[in-house]
Short mmCIF file of C-alpha atoms in Angstrom, two decimals:
data_model
loop_
_atom_site.label_atom_id
_atom_site.label_comp_id
_atom_site.label_asym_id
_atom_site.label_seq_id
_atom_site.Cartn_x
_atom_site.Cartn_y
_atom_site.Cartn_z
CA UNK H 1 -98.26 105.39 84.45
CA UNK H 2 -97.80 108.82 82.13
CA UNK H 3 -94.39 107.41 79.87
CA UNK H 4 -92.46 110.49 78.23
CA UNK H 5 -92.68 109.81 74.13
CA UNK H 6 -88.93 110.50 73.66
CA UNK H 7 -86.75 112.21 76.37
CA UNK H 8 -88.90 113.50 78.97
CA UNK H 9 -90.05 112.49 82.97
CA UNK H 10 -91.99 109.28 82.63
CA UNK H 11 -94.52 108.39 86.17
CA UNK H 12 -95.15 106.26 87.20
CA UNK H 13 -97.20 105.84 90.70
CA UNK H 14 -99.00 102.80 92.90
CA UNK H 15 -101.88 104.14 94.68
CA UNK H 16 -102.87 102.09 97.95
CA UNK H 17 -106.15 102.92 100.10
CA UNK H 18 -106.79 101.67 103.73
CA UNK H 19 -108.97 102.94 105.78
CA UNK H 20 -110.43 105.34 103.86
CA UNK H 21 -107.34 106.73 103.22
CA UNK H 22 -105.52 107.33 99.51
CA UNK H 23 -101.74 106.17 99.88
CA UNK H 24 -100.07 107.68 97.16
CA UNK H 25 -95.79 106.75 95.82
CA UNK H 26 -94.03 108.20 92.37
CA UNK H 27 -91.26 106.82 90.25
CA UNK H 28 -89.66 109.06 87.83
CA UNK H 29 -87.69 108.31 85.29
CA UNK H 30 -85.47 110.71 83.02
CA UNK H 31 -83.18 109.21 80.73
CA UNK H 32 -79.36 109.80 81.32
CA UNK H 33 -78.66 112.27 78.69
CA UNK H 34 -81.32 114.12 80.41
CA UNK H 35 -79.12 114.86 83.74
CA UNK H 36 -76.92 116.55 80.96
CA UNK H 37 -78.51 118.57 78.19
CA UNK H 38 -81.51 119.29 79.57
CA UNK H 39 -82.95 122.97 80.74
CA UNK H 40 -83.21 121.00 84.29
CA UNK H 41 -79.98 118.93 84.19
CA UNK H 42 -78.91 120.91 87.53
CA UNK H 43 -82.84 119.57 89.33
CA UNK H 44 -82.27 116.61 87.59
CA UNK H 45 -78.55 115.30 89.31
CA UNK H 46 -78.94 116.08 92.32
CA UNK H 47 -82.63 114.14 92.16
CA UNK H 48 -81.14 110.74 90.83
CA UNK H 49 -77.85 110.98 93.60
CA UNK H 50 -80.17 111.41 95.98
CA UNK H 51 -82.37 107.85 94.88
CA UNK H 52 -85.46 110.59 94.39
CA UNK H 53 -84.57 109.92 90.30
CA UNK H 54 -84.30 106.63 88.05
CA UNK H 55 -81.79 107.18 85.48
CA UNK H 56 -81.88 104.74 82.22
CA UNK H 57 -79.13 104.44 80.33
CA UNK H 58 -79.88 106.27 76.38
CA UNK H 59 -81.32 109.28 75.86
CA UNK H 60 -84.43 107.89 75.46
CA UNK H 61 -86.66 107.32 78.84
CA UNK H 62 -85.30 103.14 78.67
CA UNK H 63 -89.49 101.36 79.73
CA UNK H 64 -88.35 98.31 79.87
CA UNK H 65 -87.17 100.41 83.25
CA UNK H 66 -90.81 100.86 84.29
CA UNK H 67 -91.59 97.34 84.15
CA UNK H 68 -88.92 95.88 85.78
CA UNK H 69 -90.57 98.43 89.13
CA UNK H 70 -94.67 97.03 88.38
CA UNK H 71 -93.23 94.25 88.31
CA UNK H 72 -92.01 94.68 91.14
CA UNK H 73 -94.98 95.66 92.85
CA UNK H 74 -97.26 93.04 91.37
CA UNK H 75 -95.11 90.28 93.65
CA UNK H 76 -96.17 92.35 96.43
CA UNK H 77 -99.75 93.82 95.77
CA UNK H 78 -102.75 93.06 92.90
CA UNK H 79 -102.91 95.40 90.82
CA UNK H 80 -103.70 97.00 87.52
CA UNK H 81 -102.24 99.47 85.19
CA UNK H 82 -104.02 102.08 83.57
CA UNK H 83 -101.46 104.51 80.74
CA UNK H 84 -102.25 106.85 78.42
CA UNK H 85 -101.98 104.82 74.99
CA UNK H 86 -100.04 107.26 73.14
CA UNK H 87 -96.50 106.40 72.50
CA UNK H 88 -97.07 103.60 74.02
CA UNK H 89 -97.94 100.45 72.01
CA UNK H 90 -95.10 97.97 72.00
CA UNK H 91 -94.72 98.58 74.93
CA UNK H 92 -98.55 97.61 75.84
CA UNK H 93 -97.31 94.52 74.47
CA UNK H 94 -94.34 93.80 76.18
CA UNK H 95 -96.08 93.58 79.56
CA UNK H 96 -99.41 92.46 78.18
CA UNK H 97 -96.49 89.41 77.55
CA UNK H 98 -95.42 89.59 81.28
CA UNK H 99 -99.25 89.40 82.70
CA UNK H 100 -99.37 92.85 84.04
CA UNK H 101 -102.68 93.53 83.14
CA UNK H 102 -103.51 97.37 81.67
CA UNK H 103 -105.96 99.21 80.40
CA UNK H 104 -106.13 102.03 78.60
CA UNK H 105 -106.90 105.60 80.32
CA UNK H 106 -107.38 108.86 78.35
CA UNK H 107 -106.13 112.13 79.90
CA UNK H 108 -109.32 114.14 78.12
CA UNK H 109 -110.77 116.50 79.76
CA UNK H 110 -113.64 115.12 79.88
CA UNK H 111 -111.76 111.49 81.17
CA UNK H 112 -109.99 113.40 84.09
CA UNK H 113 -112.48 115.49 85.34
CA UNK H 114 -113.77 112.67 88.08
CA UNK H 115 -110.55 112.25 89.34
CA UNK H 116 -109.55 115.79 89.46
CA UNK H 117 -112.39 116.55 91.63
CA UNK H 118 -111.71 113.46 93.39
CA UNK H 119 -108.08 113.82 94.83
CA UNK H 120 -109.26 118.10 95.60
CA UNK H 121 -112.11 116.06 97.92
CA UNK H 122 -109.80 114.08 99.18
CA UNK H 123 -107.08 116.00 99.72
CA UNK H 124 -110.05 118.24 101.35
CA UNK H 125 -110.97 116.05 103.35
CA UNK H 126 -107.27 114.56 104.39
CA UNK H 127 -107.82 111.32 103.85
CA UNK H 128 -104.38 111.36 100.33
CA UNK H 129 -101.30 111.00 101.85
CA UNK H 130 -98.62 111.79 98.74
CA UNK H 131 -94.56 110.15 98.82
CA UNK H 132 -92.66 112.64 100.34
CA UNK H 133 -90.40 112.79 96.64
CA UNK H 134 -89.53 116.13 96.60
CA UNK H 135 -89.62 115.23 92.26
CA UNK H 136 -93.61 114.51 92.56
CA UNK H 137 -94.35 118.07 94.69
CA UNK H 138 -92.62 119.91 92.39
CA UNK H 139 -94.69 118.29 89.36
CA UNK H 140 -97.77 119.54 91.50
CA UNK H 141 -95.71 123.05 91.76
CA UNK H 142 -96.42 122.99 88.63
CA UNK H 143 -99.95 122.12 88.55
CA UNK H 144 -102.97 124.45 87.41
CA UNK H 145 -105.88 123.27 86.71
CA UNK H 146 -107.68 124.22 82.96
CA UNK H 147 -112.22 124.45 82.42
CA UNK H 148 -114.47 124.48 79.32
CA UNK H 149 -118.36 125.82 80.02
CA UNK H 150 -118.90 122.94 81.42
CA UNK H 151 -116.06 123.53 85.05
CA UNK H 152 -114.79 120.29 83.56
CA UNK H 153 -111.04 119.52 84.88
CA UNK H 154 -108.16 118.65 83.81
CA UNK H 155 -104.63 119.57 85.10
CA UNK H 156 -102.16 121.47 82.30
CA UNK H 157 -98.60 122.71 82.97
CA UNK H 158 -99.07 126.03 84.46
CA UNK H 159 -98.99 129.08 82.05
CA UNK H 160 -100.35 126.81 78.96
CA UNK H 161 -96.66 125.44 78.70
CA UNK H 162 -95.48 123.74 75.97
CA UNK H 163 -92.35 121.19 77.47
CA UNK H 164 -89.74 123.58 78.93
CA UNK H 165 -88.52 123.56 82.39
CA UNK H 166 -92.46 122.59 83.99
CA UNK H 167 -93.23 119.50 84.08
CA UNK H 168 -96.65 117.97 85.57
CA UNK H 169 -96.30 114.42 84.66
CA UNK H 170 -96.01 112.37 88.61
CA UNK H 171 -99.01 113.97 89.35
CA UNK H 172 -100.64 113.33 86.40
CA UNK H 173 -99.37 109.47 86.91
CA UNK H 174 -101.06 109.85 90.51
CA UNK H 175 -104.52 111.37 88.82
CA UNK H 176 -104.17 108.59 85.99
CA UNK H 177 -104.17 105.60 89.43
CA UNK H 178 -107.17 107.15 91.49
CA UNK H 179 -109.23 107.57 88.16
CA UNK H 180 -108.71 103.68 87.00
#
C-alpha cells in the first residue's frame, strides 16, 4: 500500500505467485475533489468513469475505502500488508484492529534496491504479469531509476519532479508487495 499524504493518488497492489509467475493487480484511489481541482482532473475523471480509479468522498483520500478492499482480499487469500509508515499511524491502528497483518516497509533507496532489481529481472524473464489498468501503465511511464554510488536504485518521478502531474504510486505499491 502506498498511502497519499492528503489528496494525492493512493495505491493498493496485490501480488500472487503461481508457477514462478508473479501476478500484480492494483487499485488506485483518489479523493473526489481531485476529479475537479487537479492538473490531471480530466484523466482522473475518465479513469473513474471506466472503473480504473476509486474516487472516495471528500477532499482527502478516505483510507477506510482502502481497508475495505484489503478486507475483501483477506476473505479469499492469506495476506500480508506492506506499507510505508509515514502518514499512516491511524490507518495502521485501524487495520490492525480489524485483524489485518501489517508490516512497515521503507521506501528508502537502500530498502527498495532489492525489490526494484528483482522486478526488473522478473520482467526481463517474462515472469511478470501486470493488470491492464491504464493508471498502472501511466505510473510506470512516469518512473525513472535513481542510483547511488553503490548502484543501489529505486524508482522516482521522471526529472525528479515533486508533486505535479507525474505519479508513480501504483509502481511503488507493486514494488512494496514484491519487497515484502
